[in-house]
Short mmCIF file of C-alpha atoms and ligand atoms in Angstrom, two decimals:
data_model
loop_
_atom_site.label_atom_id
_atom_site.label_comp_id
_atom_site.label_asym_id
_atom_site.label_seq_id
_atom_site.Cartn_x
_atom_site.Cartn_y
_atom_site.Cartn_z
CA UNK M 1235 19.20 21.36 43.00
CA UNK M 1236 21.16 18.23 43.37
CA UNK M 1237 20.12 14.81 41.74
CA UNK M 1238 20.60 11.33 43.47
CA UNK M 1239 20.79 8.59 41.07
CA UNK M 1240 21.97 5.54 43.03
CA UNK M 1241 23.04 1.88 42.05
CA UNK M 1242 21.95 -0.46 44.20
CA UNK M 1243 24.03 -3.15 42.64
CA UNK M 1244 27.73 -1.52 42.44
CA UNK M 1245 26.56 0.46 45.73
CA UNK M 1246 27.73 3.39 43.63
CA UNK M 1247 25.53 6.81 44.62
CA UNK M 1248 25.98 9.48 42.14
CA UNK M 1249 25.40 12.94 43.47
CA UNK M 1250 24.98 15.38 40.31
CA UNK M 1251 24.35 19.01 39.82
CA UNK M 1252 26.31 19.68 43.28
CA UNK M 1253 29.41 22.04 43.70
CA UNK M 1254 31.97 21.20 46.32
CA UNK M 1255 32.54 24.38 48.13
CA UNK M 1256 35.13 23.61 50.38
CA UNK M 1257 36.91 20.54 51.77
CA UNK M 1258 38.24 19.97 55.75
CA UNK M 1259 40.06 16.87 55.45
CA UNK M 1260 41.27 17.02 59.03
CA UNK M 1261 37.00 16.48 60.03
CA UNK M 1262 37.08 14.49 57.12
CA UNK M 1263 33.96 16.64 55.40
CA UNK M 1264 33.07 18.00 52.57
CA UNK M 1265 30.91 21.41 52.23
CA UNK M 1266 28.18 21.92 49.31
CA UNK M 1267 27.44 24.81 47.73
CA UNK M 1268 23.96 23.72 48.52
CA UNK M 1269 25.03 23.83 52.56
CA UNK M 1270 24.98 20.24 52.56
CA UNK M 1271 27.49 18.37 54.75
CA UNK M 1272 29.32 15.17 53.38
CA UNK M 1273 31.35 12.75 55.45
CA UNK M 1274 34.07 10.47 54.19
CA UNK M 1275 35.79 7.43 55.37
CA UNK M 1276 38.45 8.37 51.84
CA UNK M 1277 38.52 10.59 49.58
CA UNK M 1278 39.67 10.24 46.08
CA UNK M 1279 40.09 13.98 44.33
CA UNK M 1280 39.92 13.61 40.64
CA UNK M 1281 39.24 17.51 40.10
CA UNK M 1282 41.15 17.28 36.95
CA UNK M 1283 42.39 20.52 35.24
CA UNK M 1284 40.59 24.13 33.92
CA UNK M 1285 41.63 25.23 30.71
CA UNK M 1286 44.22 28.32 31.11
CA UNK M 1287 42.28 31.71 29.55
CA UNK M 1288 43.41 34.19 28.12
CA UNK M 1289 42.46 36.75 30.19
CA UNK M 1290 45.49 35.18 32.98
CA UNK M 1291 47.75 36.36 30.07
CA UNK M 1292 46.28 39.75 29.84
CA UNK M 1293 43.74 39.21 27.10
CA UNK M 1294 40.29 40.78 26.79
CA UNK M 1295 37.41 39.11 25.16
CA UNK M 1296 37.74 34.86 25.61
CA UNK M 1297 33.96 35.10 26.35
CA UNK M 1298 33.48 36.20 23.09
CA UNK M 1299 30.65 33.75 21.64
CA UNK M 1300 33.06 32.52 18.71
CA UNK M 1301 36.31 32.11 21.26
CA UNK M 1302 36.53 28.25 21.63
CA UNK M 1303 37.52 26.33 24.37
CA UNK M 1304 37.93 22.89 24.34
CA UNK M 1305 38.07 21.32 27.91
CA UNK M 1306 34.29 19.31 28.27
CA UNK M 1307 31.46 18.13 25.90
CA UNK M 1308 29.55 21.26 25.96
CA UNK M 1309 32.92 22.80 25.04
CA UNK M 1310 32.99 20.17 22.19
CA UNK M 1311 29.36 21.27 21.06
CA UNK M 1312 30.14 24.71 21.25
CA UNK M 1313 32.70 24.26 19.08
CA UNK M 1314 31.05 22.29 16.34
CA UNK M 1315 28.00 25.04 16.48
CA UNK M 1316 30.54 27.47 15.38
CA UNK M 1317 32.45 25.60 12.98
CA UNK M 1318 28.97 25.19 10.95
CA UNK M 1319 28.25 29.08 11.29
CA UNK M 1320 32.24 29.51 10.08
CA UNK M 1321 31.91 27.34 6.92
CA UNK M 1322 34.39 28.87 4.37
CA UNK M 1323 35.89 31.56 6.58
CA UNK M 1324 38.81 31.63 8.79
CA UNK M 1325 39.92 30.26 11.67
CA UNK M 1326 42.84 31.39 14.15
CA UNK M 1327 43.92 28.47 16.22
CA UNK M 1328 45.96 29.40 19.49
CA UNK M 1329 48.16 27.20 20.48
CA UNK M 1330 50.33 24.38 18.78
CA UNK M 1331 49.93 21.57 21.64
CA UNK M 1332 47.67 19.08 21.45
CA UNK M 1333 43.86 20.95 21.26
CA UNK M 1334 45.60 23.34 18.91
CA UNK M 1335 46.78 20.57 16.62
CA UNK M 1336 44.20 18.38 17.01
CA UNK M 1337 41.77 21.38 16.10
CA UNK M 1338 42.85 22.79 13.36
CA UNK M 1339 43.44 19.02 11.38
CA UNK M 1340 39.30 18.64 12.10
CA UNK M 1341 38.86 22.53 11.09
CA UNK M 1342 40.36 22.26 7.85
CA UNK M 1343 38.60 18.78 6.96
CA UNK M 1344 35.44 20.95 7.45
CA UNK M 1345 37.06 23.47 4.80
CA UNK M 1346 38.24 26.40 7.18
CA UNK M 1347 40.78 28.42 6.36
CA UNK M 1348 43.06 27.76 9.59
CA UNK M 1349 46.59 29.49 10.62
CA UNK M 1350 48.04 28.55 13.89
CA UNK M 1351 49.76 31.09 16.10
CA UNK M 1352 51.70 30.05 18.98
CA UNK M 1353 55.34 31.36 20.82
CA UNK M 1354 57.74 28.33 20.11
CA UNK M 1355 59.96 27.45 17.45
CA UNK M 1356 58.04 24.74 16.33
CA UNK M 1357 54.79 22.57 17.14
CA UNK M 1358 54.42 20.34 20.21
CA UNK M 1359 57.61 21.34 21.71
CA UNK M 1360 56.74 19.98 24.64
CA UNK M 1361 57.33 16.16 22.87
CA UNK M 1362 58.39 16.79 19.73
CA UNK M 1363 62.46 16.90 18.43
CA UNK M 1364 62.49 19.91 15.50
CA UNK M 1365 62.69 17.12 12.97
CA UNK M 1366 59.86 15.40 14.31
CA UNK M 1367 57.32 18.92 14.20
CA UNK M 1368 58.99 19.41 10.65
CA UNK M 1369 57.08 16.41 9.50
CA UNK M 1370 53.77 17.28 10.96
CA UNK M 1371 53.67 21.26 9.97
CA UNK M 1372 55.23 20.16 6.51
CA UNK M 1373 51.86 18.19 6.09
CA UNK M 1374 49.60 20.22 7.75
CA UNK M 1375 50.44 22.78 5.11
CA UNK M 1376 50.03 20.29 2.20
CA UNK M 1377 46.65 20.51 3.94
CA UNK M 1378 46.56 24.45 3.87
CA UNK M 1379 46.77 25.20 7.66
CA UNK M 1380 49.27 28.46 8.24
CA UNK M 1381 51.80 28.75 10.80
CA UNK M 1382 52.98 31.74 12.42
CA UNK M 1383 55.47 31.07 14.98
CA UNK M 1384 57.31 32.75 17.33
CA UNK M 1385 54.91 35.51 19.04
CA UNK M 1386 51.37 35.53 20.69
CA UNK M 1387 48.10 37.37 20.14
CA UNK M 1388 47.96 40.56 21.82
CA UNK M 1389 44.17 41.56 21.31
CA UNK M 1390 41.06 41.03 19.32
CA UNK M 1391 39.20 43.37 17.24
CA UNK M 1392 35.79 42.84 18.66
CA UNK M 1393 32.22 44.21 16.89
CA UNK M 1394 29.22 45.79 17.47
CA UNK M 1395 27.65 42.44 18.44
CA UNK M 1396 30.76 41.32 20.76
CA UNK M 1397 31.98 38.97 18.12
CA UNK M 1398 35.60 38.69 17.73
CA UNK M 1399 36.64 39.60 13.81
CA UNK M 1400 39.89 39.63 14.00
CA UNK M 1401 43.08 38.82 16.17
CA UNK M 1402 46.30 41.28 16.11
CA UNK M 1403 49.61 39.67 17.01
CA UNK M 1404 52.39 40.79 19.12
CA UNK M 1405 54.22 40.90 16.59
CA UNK M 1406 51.64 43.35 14.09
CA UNK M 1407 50.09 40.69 12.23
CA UNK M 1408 46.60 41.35 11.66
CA UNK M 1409 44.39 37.65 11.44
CA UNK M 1410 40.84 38.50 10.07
CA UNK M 1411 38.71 35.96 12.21
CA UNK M 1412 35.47 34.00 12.21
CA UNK M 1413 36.26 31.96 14.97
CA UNK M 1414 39.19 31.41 17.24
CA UNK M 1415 39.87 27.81 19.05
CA UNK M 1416 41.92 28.74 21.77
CA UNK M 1417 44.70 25.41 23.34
CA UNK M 1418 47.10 27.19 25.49
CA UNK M 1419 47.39 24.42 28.30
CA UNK M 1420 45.58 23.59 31.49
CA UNK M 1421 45.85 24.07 34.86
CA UNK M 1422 44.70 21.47 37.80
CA UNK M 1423 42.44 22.19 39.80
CA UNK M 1424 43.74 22.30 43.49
CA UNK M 1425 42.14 25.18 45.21
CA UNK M 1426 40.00 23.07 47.64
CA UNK M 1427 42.42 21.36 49.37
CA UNK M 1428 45.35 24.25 48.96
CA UNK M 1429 47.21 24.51 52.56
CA UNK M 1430 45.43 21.47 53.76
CA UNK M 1431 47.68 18.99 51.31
CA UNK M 1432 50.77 18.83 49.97
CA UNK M 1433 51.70 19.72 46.35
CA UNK M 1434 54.10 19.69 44.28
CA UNK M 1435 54.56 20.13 40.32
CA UNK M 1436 51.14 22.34 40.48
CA UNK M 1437 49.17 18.59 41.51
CA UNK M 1438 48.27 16.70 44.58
CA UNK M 1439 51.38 14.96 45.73
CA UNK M 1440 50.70 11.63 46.33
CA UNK M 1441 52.54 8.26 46.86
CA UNK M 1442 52.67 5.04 44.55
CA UNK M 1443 49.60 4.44 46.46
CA UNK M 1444 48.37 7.69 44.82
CA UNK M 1445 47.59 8.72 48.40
CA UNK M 1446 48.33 12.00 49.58
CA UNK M 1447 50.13 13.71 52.58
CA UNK M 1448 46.57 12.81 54.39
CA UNK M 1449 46.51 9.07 54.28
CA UNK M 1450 42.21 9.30 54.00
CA UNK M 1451 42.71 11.38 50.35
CA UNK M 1452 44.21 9.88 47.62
CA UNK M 1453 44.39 11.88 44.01
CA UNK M 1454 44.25 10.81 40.50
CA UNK M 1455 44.27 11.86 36.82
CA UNK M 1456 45.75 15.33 35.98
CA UNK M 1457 45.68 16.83 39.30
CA UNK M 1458 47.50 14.14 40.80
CA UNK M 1459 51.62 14.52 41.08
CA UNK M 1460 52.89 10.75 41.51
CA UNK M 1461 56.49 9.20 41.52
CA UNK M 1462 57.08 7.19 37.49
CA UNK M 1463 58.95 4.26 39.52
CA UNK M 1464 60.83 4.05 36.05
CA UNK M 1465 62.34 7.15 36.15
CA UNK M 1466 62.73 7.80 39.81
CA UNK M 1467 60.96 11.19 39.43
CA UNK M 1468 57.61 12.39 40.49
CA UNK M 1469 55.35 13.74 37.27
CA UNK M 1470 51.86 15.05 36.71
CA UNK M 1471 50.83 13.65 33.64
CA UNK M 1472 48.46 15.14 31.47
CA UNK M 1473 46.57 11.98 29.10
CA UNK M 1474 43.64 9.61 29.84
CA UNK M 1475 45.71 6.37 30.20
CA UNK M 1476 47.38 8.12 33.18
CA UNK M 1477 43.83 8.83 34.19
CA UNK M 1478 42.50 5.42 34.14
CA UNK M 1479 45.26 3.97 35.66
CA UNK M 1480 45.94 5.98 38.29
CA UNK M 1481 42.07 5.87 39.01
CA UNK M 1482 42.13 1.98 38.98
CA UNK M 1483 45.37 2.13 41.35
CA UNK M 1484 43.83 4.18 43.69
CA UNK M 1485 40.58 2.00 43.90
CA UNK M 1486 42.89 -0.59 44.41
CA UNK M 1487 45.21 0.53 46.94
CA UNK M 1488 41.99 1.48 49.20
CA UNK M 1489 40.06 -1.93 48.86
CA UNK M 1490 43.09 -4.13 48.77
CA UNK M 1491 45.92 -2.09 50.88
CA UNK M 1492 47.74 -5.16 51.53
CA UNK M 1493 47.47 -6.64 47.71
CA UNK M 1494 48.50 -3.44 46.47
CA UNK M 1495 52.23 -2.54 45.54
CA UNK M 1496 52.84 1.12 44.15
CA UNK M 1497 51.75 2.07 40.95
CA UNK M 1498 54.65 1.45 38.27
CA UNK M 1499 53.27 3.54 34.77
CA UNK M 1500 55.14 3.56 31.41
CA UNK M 1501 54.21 7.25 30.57
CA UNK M 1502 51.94 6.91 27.41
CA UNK M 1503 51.04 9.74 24.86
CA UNK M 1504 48.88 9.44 21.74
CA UNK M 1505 47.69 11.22 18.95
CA UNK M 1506 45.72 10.59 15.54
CA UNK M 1507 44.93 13.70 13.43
CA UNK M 1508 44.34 13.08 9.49
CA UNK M 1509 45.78 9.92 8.48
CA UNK M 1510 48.57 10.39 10.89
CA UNK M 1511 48.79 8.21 14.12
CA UNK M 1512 51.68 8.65 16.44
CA UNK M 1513 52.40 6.92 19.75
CA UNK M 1514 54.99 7.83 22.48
CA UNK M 1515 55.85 5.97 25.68
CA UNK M 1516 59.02 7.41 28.33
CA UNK M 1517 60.40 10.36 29.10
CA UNK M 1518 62.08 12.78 25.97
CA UNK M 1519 65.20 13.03 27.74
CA UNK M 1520 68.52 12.93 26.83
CA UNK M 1521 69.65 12.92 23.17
CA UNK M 1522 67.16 12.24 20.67
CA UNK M 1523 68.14 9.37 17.91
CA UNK M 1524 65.99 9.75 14.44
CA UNK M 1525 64.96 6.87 12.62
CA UNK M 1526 63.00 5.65 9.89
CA UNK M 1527 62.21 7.62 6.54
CA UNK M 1528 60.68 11.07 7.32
CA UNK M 1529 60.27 11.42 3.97
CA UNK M 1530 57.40 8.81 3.92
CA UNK M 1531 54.60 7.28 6.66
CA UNK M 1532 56.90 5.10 9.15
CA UNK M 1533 59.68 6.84 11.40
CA UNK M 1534 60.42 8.09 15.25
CA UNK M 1535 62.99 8.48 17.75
CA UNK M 1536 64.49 6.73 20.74
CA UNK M 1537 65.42 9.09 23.24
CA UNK M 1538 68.25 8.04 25.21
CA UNK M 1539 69.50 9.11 28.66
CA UNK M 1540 73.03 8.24 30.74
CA UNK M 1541 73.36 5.42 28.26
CA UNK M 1542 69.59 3.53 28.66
CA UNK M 1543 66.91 4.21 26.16
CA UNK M 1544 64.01 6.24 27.88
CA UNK M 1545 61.93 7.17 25.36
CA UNK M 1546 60.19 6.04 22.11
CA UNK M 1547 58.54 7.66 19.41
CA UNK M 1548 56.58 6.00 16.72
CA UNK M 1549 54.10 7.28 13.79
CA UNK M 1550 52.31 5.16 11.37
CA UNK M 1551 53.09 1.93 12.98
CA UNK M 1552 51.69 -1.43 13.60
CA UNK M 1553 49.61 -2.60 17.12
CA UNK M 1554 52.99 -5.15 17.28
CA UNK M 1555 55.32 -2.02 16.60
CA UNK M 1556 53.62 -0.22 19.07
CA UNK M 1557 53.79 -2.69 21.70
CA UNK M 1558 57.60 -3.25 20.84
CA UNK M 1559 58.46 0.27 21.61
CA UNK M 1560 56.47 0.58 25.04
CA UNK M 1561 58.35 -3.11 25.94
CA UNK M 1562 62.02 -1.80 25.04
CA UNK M 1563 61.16 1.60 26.58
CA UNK M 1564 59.72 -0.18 29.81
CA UNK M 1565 62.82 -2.65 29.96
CA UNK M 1566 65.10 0.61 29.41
CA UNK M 1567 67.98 -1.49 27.94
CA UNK M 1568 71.24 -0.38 28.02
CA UNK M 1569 72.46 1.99 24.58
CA UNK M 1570 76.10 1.47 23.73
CA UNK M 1571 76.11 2.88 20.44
CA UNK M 1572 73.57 5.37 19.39
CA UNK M 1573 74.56 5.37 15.62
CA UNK M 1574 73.47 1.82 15.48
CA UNK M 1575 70.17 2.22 17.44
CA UNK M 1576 69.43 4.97 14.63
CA UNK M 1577 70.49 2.15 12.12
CA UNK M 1578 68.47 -0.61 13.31
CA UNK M 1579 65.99 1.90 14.22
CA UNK M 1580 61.94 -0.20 14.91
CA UNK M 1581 64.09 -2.96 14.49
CA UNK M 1582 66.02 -2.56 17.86
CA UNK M 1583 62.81 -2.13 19.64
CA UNK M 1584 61.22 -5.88 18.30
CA UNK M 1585 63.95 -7.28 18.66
CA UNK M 1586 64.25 -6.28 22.28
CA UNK M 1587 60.38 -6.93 22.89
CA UNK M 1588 60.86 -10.64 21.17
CA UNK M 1589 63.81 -11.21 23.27
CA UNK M 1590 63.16 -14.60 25.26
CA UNK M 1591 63.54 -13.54 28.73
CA UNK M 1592 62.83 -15.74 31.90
CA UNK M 1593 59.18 -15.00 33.44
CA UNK M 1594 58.65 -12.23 35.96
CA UNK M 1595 57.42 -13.48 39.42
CA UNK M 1596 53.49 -12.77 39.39
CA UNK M 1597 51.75 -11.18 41.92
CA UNK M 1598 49.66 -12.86 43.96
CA UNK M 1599 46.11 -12.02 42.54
CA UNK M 1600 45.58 -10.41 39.00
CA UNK M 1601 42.45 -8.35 38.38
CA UNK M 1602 41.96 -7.44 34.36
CA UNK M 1603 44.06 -5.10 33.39
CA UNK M 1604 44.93 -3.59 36.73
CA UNK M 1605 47.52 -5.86 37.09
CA UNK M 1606 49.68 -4.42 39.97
CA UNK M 1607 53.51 -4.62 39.75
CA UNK M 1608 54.78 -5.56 42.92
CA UNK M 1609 58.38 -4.28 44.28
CA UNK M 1610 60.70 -7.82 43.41
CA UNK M 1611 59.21 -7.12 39.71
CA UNK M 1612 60.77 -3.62 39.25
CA UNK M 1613 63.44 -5.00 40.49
CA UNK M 1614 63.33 -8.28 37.87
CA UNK M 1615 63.00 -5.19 35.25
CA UNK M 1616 66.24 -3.80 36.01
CA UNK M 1617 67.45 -7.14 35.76
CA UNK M 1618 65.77 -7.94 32.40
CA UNK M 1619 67.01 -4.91 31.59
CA UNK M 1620 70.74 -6.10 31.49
CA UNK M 1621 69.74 -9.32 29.82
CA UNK M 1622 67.70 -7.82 26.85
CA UNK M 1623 70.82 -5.57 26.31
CA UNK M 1624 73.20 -8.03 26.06
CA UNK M 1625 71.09 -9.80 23.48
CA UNK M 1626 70.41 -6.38 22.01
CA UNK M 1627 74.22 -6.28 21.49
CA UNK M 1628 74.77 -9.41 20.07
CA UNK M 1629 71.70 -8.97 17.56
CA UNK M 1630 73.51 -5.34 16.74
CA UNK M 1631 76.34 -7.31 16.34
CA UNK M 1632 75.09 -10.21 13.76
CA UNK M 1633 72.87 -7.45 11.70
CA UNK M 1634 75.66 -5.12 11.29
CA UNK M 1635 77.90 -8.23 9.92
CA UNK M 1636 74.93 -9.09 7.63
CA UNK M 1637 74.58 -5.67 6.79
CA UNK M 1638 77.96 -5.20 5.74
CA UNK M 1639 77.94 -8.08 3.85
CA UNK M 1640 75.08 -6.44 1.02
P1 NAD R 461 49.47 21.93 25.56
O1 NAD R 461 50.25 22.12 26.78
O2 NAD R 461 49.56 20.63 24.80
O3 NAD R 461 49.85 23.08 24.51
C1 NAD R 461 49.78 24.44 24.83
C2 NAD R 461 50.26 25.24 23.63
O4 NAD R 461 49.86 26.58 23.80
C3 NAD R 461 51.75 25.26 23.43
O5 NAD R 461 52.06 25.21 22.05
C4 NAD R 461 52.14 26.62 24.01
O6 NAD R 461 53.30 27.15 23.52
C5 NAD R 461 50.98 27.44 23.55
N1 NAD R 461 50.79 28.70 24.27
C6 NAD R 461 50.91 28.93 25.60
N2 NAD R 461 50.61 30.21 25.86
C7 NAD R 461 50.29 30.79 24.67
C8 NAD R 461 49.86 32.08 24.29
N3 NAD R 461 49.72 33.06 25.18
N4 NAD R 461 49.61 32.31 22.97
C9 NAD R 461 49.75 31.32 22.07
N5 NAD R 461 50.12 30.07 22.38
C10 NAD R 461 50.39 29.81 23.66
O7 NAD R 461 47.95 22.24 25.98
P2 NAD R 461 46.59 22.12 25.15
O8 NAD R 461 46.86 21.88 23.70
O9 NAD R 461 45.80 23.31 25.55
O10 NAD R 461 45.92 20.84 25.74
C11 NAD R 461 45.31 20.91 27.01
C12 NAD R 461 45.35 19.56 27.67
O11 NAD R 461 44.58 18.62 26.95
C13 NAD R 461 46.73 19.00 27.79
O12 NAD R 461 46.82 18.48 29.07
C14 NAD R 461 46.76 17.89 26.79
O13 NAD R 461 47.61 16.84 27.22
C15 NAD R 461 45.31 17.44 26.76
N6 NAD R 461 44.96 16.85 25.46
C16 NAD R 461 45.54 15.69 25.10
C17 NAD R 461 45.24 15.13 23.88
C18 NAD R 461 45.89 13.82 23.51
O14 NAD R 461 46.51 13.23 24.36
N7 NAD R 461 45.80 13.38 22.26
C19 NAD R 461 44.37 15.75 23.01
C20 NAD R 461 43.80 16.96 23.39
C21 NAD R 461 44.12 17.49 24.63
#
């Protein structure tokens, strides 16, 4: 049964408990389960991602009832219920992305027992350097989570009652089991519009309009493969601010084609698990530059990349710290000497974010926080760019003299 609930006021008609079946976008229709026909003048496909199972890696027994998921709210719920009916006992968390490590730091504030089992060398390895994830395990374990590294699970020892009690390792490890939160990545979802539109990095490719290769359909959010104007490179990002944004842009590009430039993001991840709050903005390219003290609550890394910064890392800093790192990574200033950026380390990044620099042209119309970066100010980036680093040189240049002088 489908249910209509309609806005008369944003003109917005929400169509719920309806499947999409298939999609025609050369008739422009849509197909519902129901048998329904829907017509569009555009479509905007924000499908989103699945959670990858198990079972594609050859794994029996994900529908288990304490196998955990964690992809929507009823997910979410699920995974509380069994948390509660797990109080005390153990918990196998596959996976060391983000769900895993996210997971297991609420797990073991609700006093499970939690070891972590996933293939790499270390944790997050798709963002983090190995002294970064040296940190984070280092206190996870202060917080008695377990890491085994290195292999992958290679079954479950199920019961009578089709509960899973344990899980048995590639590599013979035995995990005895009251629940298992499984994180082992996502995949979009494309299948509707497969050999109708073009992909590319397993999205929807689309333009800096976030339209695709049919000019009526126009993707966003994790299924959508776009071009990071900053890096020259076409990405699927995985985060909400990616989602927002590219949902706005879209919106935008279709109600205001000839207001709209193409969408210029500063690739933005974020976590806060414990105490710990981390914030990254770029692309971990390149060679990684340390900085900080790792042996307390304030460090990161610069990542930098045929001789411009790229990337920035930053955990346990301010709302002005933060914002310093995503200027200097947007403005992508020009890296000389990497043993002074991991010198000045944070300080590198405010002083290239409070470096005076002439005011970019503004577009013509600003609308909140959309604000839509129009093609002469990419250009007055690369610019800037040149500017901030020469000042970024000459502050180098007066801090290492004062340095010297202690
Ligand atoms: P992920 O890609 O972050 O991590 C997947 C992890 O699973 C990796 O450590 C990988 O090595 C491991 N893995 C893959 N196959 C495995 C196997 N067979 N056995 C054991 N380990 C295996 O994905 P995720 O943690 O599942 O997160 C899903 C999505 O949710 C991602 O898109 C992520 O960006 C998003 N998410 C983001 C946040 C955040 O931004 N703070 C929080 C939660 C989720």
């Amino acid at each position: 049964m489908s249910w209509i609930v309609w806005d008369p006021f944003l003109g917005i008609e929400v169509v719920l408990g309806t499947r999409v079946k298939s999609a025609d976008v050369r008739r422009k229709t849509l197909l519902t389960a129901m048998g329904e026909t829907i017509s569009y003048k555009f479509l905007i496909i924000a499908t989103g991602a699945r959670a990858l199972k198990l079972e594609e890696f050859g794994v029996k027994g994900s529908d288990s009832e304490n196998v955990c998921y964690l992809r929507d709210l009823a997910d979410a719920n699920r995974i509380v219920d069994v948390m509660h009916s797990s109080a005390g006992g153990n918990a196998v968390v596959i996976g060391g992305g983000y769900i895993g490590m996210e997971c297991a730091a609420s797990l073991v504030i609700s006093k499970i027992n939690v070891t972590m089992v996933f293939p790499e060398d270390h944790c997050m390895a798709r963002l983090f350097t190995p002294k970064i994830a040296a940190y984070y395990e280092e206190y996870y374990m202060a917080k008695g989570v377990k890491f085994i590294k290195g292999t992958v699970l290679s079954s479950f020892d199920i019961d009578s009652n089709g509960k899973v009690t344990a899980v048995l390792l590639r590599d013979g490890t035995r995990l005895p089991a009251d629940m298992v939160v499984v994180g082992i990545g996502i995949r979009p979802n494309t299948s509707l519009f497969e050999g109708q539109l073009t992909l590319e990095k397993g999205g929807i490719k689309v333009n800096g309009k976030m339209q695709s290769s049919n000019s009526s359909v126009y993707a966003v959010g994790d299924v959508a493969a776009f071009p990071v104007k900053l890096f020259s490179e076409t990405r699927r990002l995985e985060h909400v601010d990616s989602a927002r944004k590219s949902a706005r842009h879209a919106v935008s590009a279709i109600m205001e084609p000839e207001k709209t430039g193409d969408f210029d993001y500063l690739p933005f991840f974020y976590s806060r698990v414990f105490t710990l709050s981390w914030q990254f903005y770029g692309d971990n390219v390149g060679e990684a530059i340390h900085f900080g003290d790792f042996g307390g609550s304030k460090f990161g890394a610069f990542w930098v990349s045929k001789g411009q910064l790229v990337g920035s890392f930053l955990e346990g800093g301010t709302k002005e710290e933060y914002e310093a790192i995503a200027k200097a990574t947007r403005l992508k200033p020009v890296i000389e000497d990497t043993a002074e950026l991991e010198t000045l380390g944070l300080e590198f990044a405010l002083a290239v974010s409070q470096t005076p620099v002439q005011a970019p042209p503004q577009p013509t119309e600003v609308r909140g926080p959309s604000l839509i970066l129009e093609k002469p100010l990419y250009v007055w980036h690369a610019t800037a760019g040149v500017i901030v680093a020469a000042s970024v040189a000459a502050f180098a240049l007066w801090y290492g003299r004062k340095r010297r002088r202690w």
